[in-house]
Coordinates of C-alpha atoms in Angstrom, one line a residue:
K1432 CA -22.2 3.9 -5.0
C1433 CA -23.7 7.1 -4.8
F1434 CA -22.1 9.4 -4.1
P1435 CA -23.6 12.6 -2.1
S1436 CA -23.8 16.2 -3.2
Y1437 CA -21.6 18.6 -1.4
A1438 CA -19.8 21.5 -3.8
T1439 CA -20.9 24.5 -4.3
E1440 CA -20.3 25.3 -8.2
E1441 CA -18.4 27.8 -7.8
E1442 CA -15.6 24.8 -5.0
K1443 CA -16.0 22.5 -8.6
E1444 CA -15.0 25.0 -11.2
L1445 CA -11.6 25.4 -9.1
A1446 CA -11.6 21.6 -8.8
Q1447 CA -11.9 21.7 -12.1
G1448 CA -8.1 23.9 -12.7
S1449 CA -6.5 20.4 -10.8
S1450 CA -8.4 18.1 -12.3
Y1451 CA -10.0 17.3 -9.3
T1452 CA -14.1 16.1 -9.5
E1453 CA -16.4 15.6 -5.4
K1454 CA -15.5 12.1 -5.8
S1455 CA -11.7 12.9 -5.9
V1456 CA -11.7 12.0 -2.0
F1457 CA -9.1 8.5 -2.4
G1458 CA -6.0 8.8 -0.1
H1459 CA -4.1 5.9 2.1
H1460 CA -4.1 8.0 4.9
P1461 CA -6.1 6.6 8.0
A1462 CA -8.2 8.5 10.2
N1463 CA -7.1 8.8 13.9
Y1464 CA -8.7 5.7 15.5
D1465 CA -6.7 5.8 18.5
K1466 CA -7.7 9.5 19.5
L1467 CA -11.3 8.5 18.7
L1468 CA -10.7 5.4 21.5
R1469 CA -9.1 7.5 24.3
L1470 CA -12.2 9.9 24.0
G1471 CA -15.1 9.0 22.2
L1472 CA -17.3 11.2 20.2
N1473 CA -18.1 13.3 23.1
G1474 CA -14.3 13.8 24.8
I1475 CA -13.8 14.4 21.0
R1476 CA -17.2 17.3 21.4
K1477 CA -15.1 18.8 24.4
E1478 CA -12.2 18.9 23.1
I1479 CA -13.6 21.2 20.3
F1480 CA -15.4 23.6 22.5
E1481 CA -12.5 24.0 24.6
S1482 CA -10.9 25.6 21.4
I1483 CA -13.9 27.0 20.9
N1484 CA -13.2 28.8 24.3
R1485 CA -9.4 29.4 23.9
F1486 CA -9.9 31.3 20.5
G1487 CA -12.7 33.6 22.2
A1488 CA -13.9 36.3 20.3
E1489 CA -11.1 36.4 17.3
I1490 CA -12.5 32.9 16.1
S1491 CA -12.5 33.1 12.4
D1492 CA -15.7 32.1 10.4
E1493 CA -13.7 29.3 8.7
T1494 CA -13.2 27.6 11.9
V1495 CA -16.8 28.0 13.1
E1496 CA -17.7 26.3 9.3
L1497 CA -15.1 24.0 10.4
Y1498 CA -15.7 23.0 13.9
A1499 CA -19.4 22.6 13.1
S1500 CA -18.9 20.0 10.2
I1501 CA -16.8 18.4 12.6
L1502 CA -20.0 18.1 15.1
I1503 CA -21.7 17.7 12.1
S1504 CA -19.9 14.4 11.3
L1505 CA -19.4 13.2 15.1
E1506 CA -23.6 13.5 16.1
A1507 CA -24.3 11.0 12.6
L1508 CA -21.9 8.2 13.4
R1509 CA -23.8 9.2 16.7
K1510 CA -27.3 8.5 15.3
L1511 CA -25.6 5.2 13.2
S1512 CA -24.5 3.6 16.8
D1513 CA -28.1 4.4 17.1
R1514 CA -29.7 2.9 14.2
Y1515 CA -28.2 -0.8 15.4
V1516 CA -29.2 0.2 18.6
Q1517 CA -32.7 -0.3 17.6
L1518 CA -32.1 -2.9 14.9
L1519 CA -29.9 -5.0 17.5
L1520 CA -33.4 -4.4 19.4
E1521 CA -35.5 -5.2 17.1
E1522 CA -34.2 -8.4 15.7
A1523 CA -33.6 -10.1 19.2
V1524 CA -37.4 -9.9 20.2
Q1525 CA -37.8 -12.3 17.0
C1526 CA -35.1 -14.4 17.8
A1527 CA -36.2 -17.6 19.3
N1528 CA -32.3 -19.2 20.2
P1529 CA -31.6 -18.1 24.0
V1530 CA -27.7 -18.2 22.8
R1531 CA -27.7 -15.7 19.9
K1532 CA -30.3 -13.5 21.3
A1533 CA -28.5 -13.2 24.7
E1534 CA -25.3 -11.6 22.3
M1535 CA -27.2 -9.7 20.5
F1536 CA -29.0 -8.0 23.7
E1537 CA -25.0 -7.8 24.2
M1538 CA -24.4 -6.1 20.6
A1539 CA -26.8 -3.2 21.8
R1540 CA -25.5 -2.8 25.0
I1541 CA -22.0 -2.4 23.2
C1542 CA -23.3 0.4 20.5
T1543 CA -25.7 2.0 23.6
R1544 CA -21.6 2.5 25.0
V1545 CA -19.2 3.1 22.0
P1546 CA -18.3 5.7 19.8
E1547 CA -19.7 7.9 22.1
N1548 CA -17.8 7.1 25.1
P1549 CA -14.4 5.5 24.8
P1550 CA -14.1 1.4 24.7
E1551 CA -13.7 -0.6 27.7
S1552 CA -12.7 -4.0 26.8
F1553 CA -11.7 -4.6 23.4
H1554 CA -14.8 -6.0 22.1
E1555 CA -16.3 -2.3 22.8
A1556 CA -12.5 -0.6 21.0
L1557 CA -13.5 -3.6 17.6
Q1558 CA -16.8 -2.1 17.4
S1559 CA -16.0 1.7 18.3
V1560 CA -13.7 1.4 15.6
W1561 CA -16.3 -0.2 12.6
M1562 CA -18.9 2.0 12.9
A1563 CA -15.8 4.7 11.8
Y1564 CA -15.1 2.8 9.3
V1565 CA -18.9 1.7 8.3
L1566 CA -19.0 6.9 7.8
F1567 CA -15.8 6.8 6.5
H1568 CA -16.9 4.5 3.2
S1569 CA -20.7 5.1 3.1
T1570 CA -18.9 9.2 1.8
M1571 CA -17.0 6.8 -0.6
E1572 CA -13.9 7.8 2.0
F1573 CA -12.2 4.7 1.7
L1574 CA -9.7 5.3 4.5
P1575 CA -7.7 2.1 5.7
I1576 CA -7.6 0.5 9.2
G1577 CA -4.3 1.9 9.5
R1578 CA -2.0 -0.6 12.5
A1579 CA -5.1 -1.3 14.5
D1580 CA -2.6 -3.9 15.9
Q1581 CA -0.9 -0.7 17.9
Y1582 CA -4.8 0.8 18.8
L1583 CA -6.4 -2.2 19.8
W1584 CA -3.9 -3.7 21.3
P1585 CA -3.8 -1.8 24.4
Y1586 CA -7.7 -3.1 25.4
L1587 CA -7.0 -7.2 24.4
K1588 CA -4.3 -6.8 26.7
K1589 CA -6.0 -5.7 29.9
D1590 CA -9.2 -8.0 29.1
L1591 CA -6.4 -10.7 29.2
E1592 CA -4.7 -10.0 32.2
E1593 CA -8.0 -9.3 34.1
G1594 CA -9.4 -12.4 32.7
R1595 CA -12.5 -10.6 31.4
I1596 CA -11.7 -12.9 27.9
D1597 CA -8.8 -15.4 26.9
L1598 CA -7.2 -16.1 23.2
N1599 CA -10.0 -18.1 21.3
T1600 CA -12.7 -15.1 22.7
A1601 CA -10.3 -13.0 21.1
N1602 CA -9.6 -14.8 17.9
E1603 CA -13.0 -15.3 17.6
L1604 CA -14.2 -11.7 17.6
T1605 CA -11.1 -10.4 15.6
A1606 CA -11.9 -13.3 13.1
S1607 CA -15.3 -11.3 12.6
W1608 CA -14.5 -7.7 12.6
L1609 CA -11.8 -8.6 9.8
A1610 CA -14.3 -10.5 8.0
K1611 CA -16.6 -7.6 7.9
F1612 CA -14.1 -5.3 6.0
S1613 CA -15.1 -7.9 3.1
E1614 CA -18.4 -6.7 2.3
R1615 CA -19.7 -3.7 -0.1
V1616 CA -20.9 -0.9 3.1
H1617 CA -24.2 0.3 1.9
L1618 CA -26.5 2.1 4.1
D1619 CA -29.7 2.1 0.5
P1620 CA -30.1 -0.8 -1.7
H1621 CA -31.6 2.0 -4.0
Q1622 CA -28.0 3.1 -3.5
M1623 CA -26.6 -0.9 -5.1
E1624 CA -25.4 0.3 -8.3
M1625 CA -22.8 1.7 -10.4
H1626 CA -22.8 4.7 -10.5
M1627 CA -19.6 6.3 -11.4
T1628 CA -18.5 8.0 -15.1
E1629 CA -16.0 7.5 -16.3
K1630 CA -14.4 10.6 -15.6
D1631 CA -14.5 8.9 -11.8
T1632 CA -11.3 6.7 -11.7
I1633 CA -9.1 6.9 -8.5
F1634 CA -6.9 8.6 -11.4
N1635 CA -9.5 11.6 -12.0
G1636 CA -10.3 11.4 -15.1
C1637 CA -6.7 12.5 -16.6
N1638 CA -4.6 10.2 -19.1

């Protein structure tokens, strides 16, 4: 685990008064995956600029900075998905198995659509949530996936009703998705060592 340096010296000093460090990010509050699925990154960006317009000239510097940081994070998620698209296309070109080649092309298509846009299928919904999860965990934001049965069910239900998927395929996709959560997510092989110190426990070094 390699934690990015993001806090100023003043922020670090202030946090120490509460026995926190810049690595005190552990939590059990899931992200709003339902909103990600409903709006996609594009919809969330639109919501931000609509809010800015409502504030008008009265918008505070603090609010501007908050929205700017959210937009940066959304862009990071889009770029992460783009990298997977590029990797999938490169692997597909070299793949001799026609079935696997077709699967990789389909995965590339899905990663082109989501999480930038709202998913149109159960497969796309799974992929959108996974991308967000990877981004959180790459920065040590250890967030859970919450009630996935609730926010994913509408997409599975629609696919089943419209005949785009059967239960066997849905089970296979769900099993593959769940297996991914057992992986250790490392985006950089140089960051695979443990860089935490005795002060970086979940208790922030407090006995």
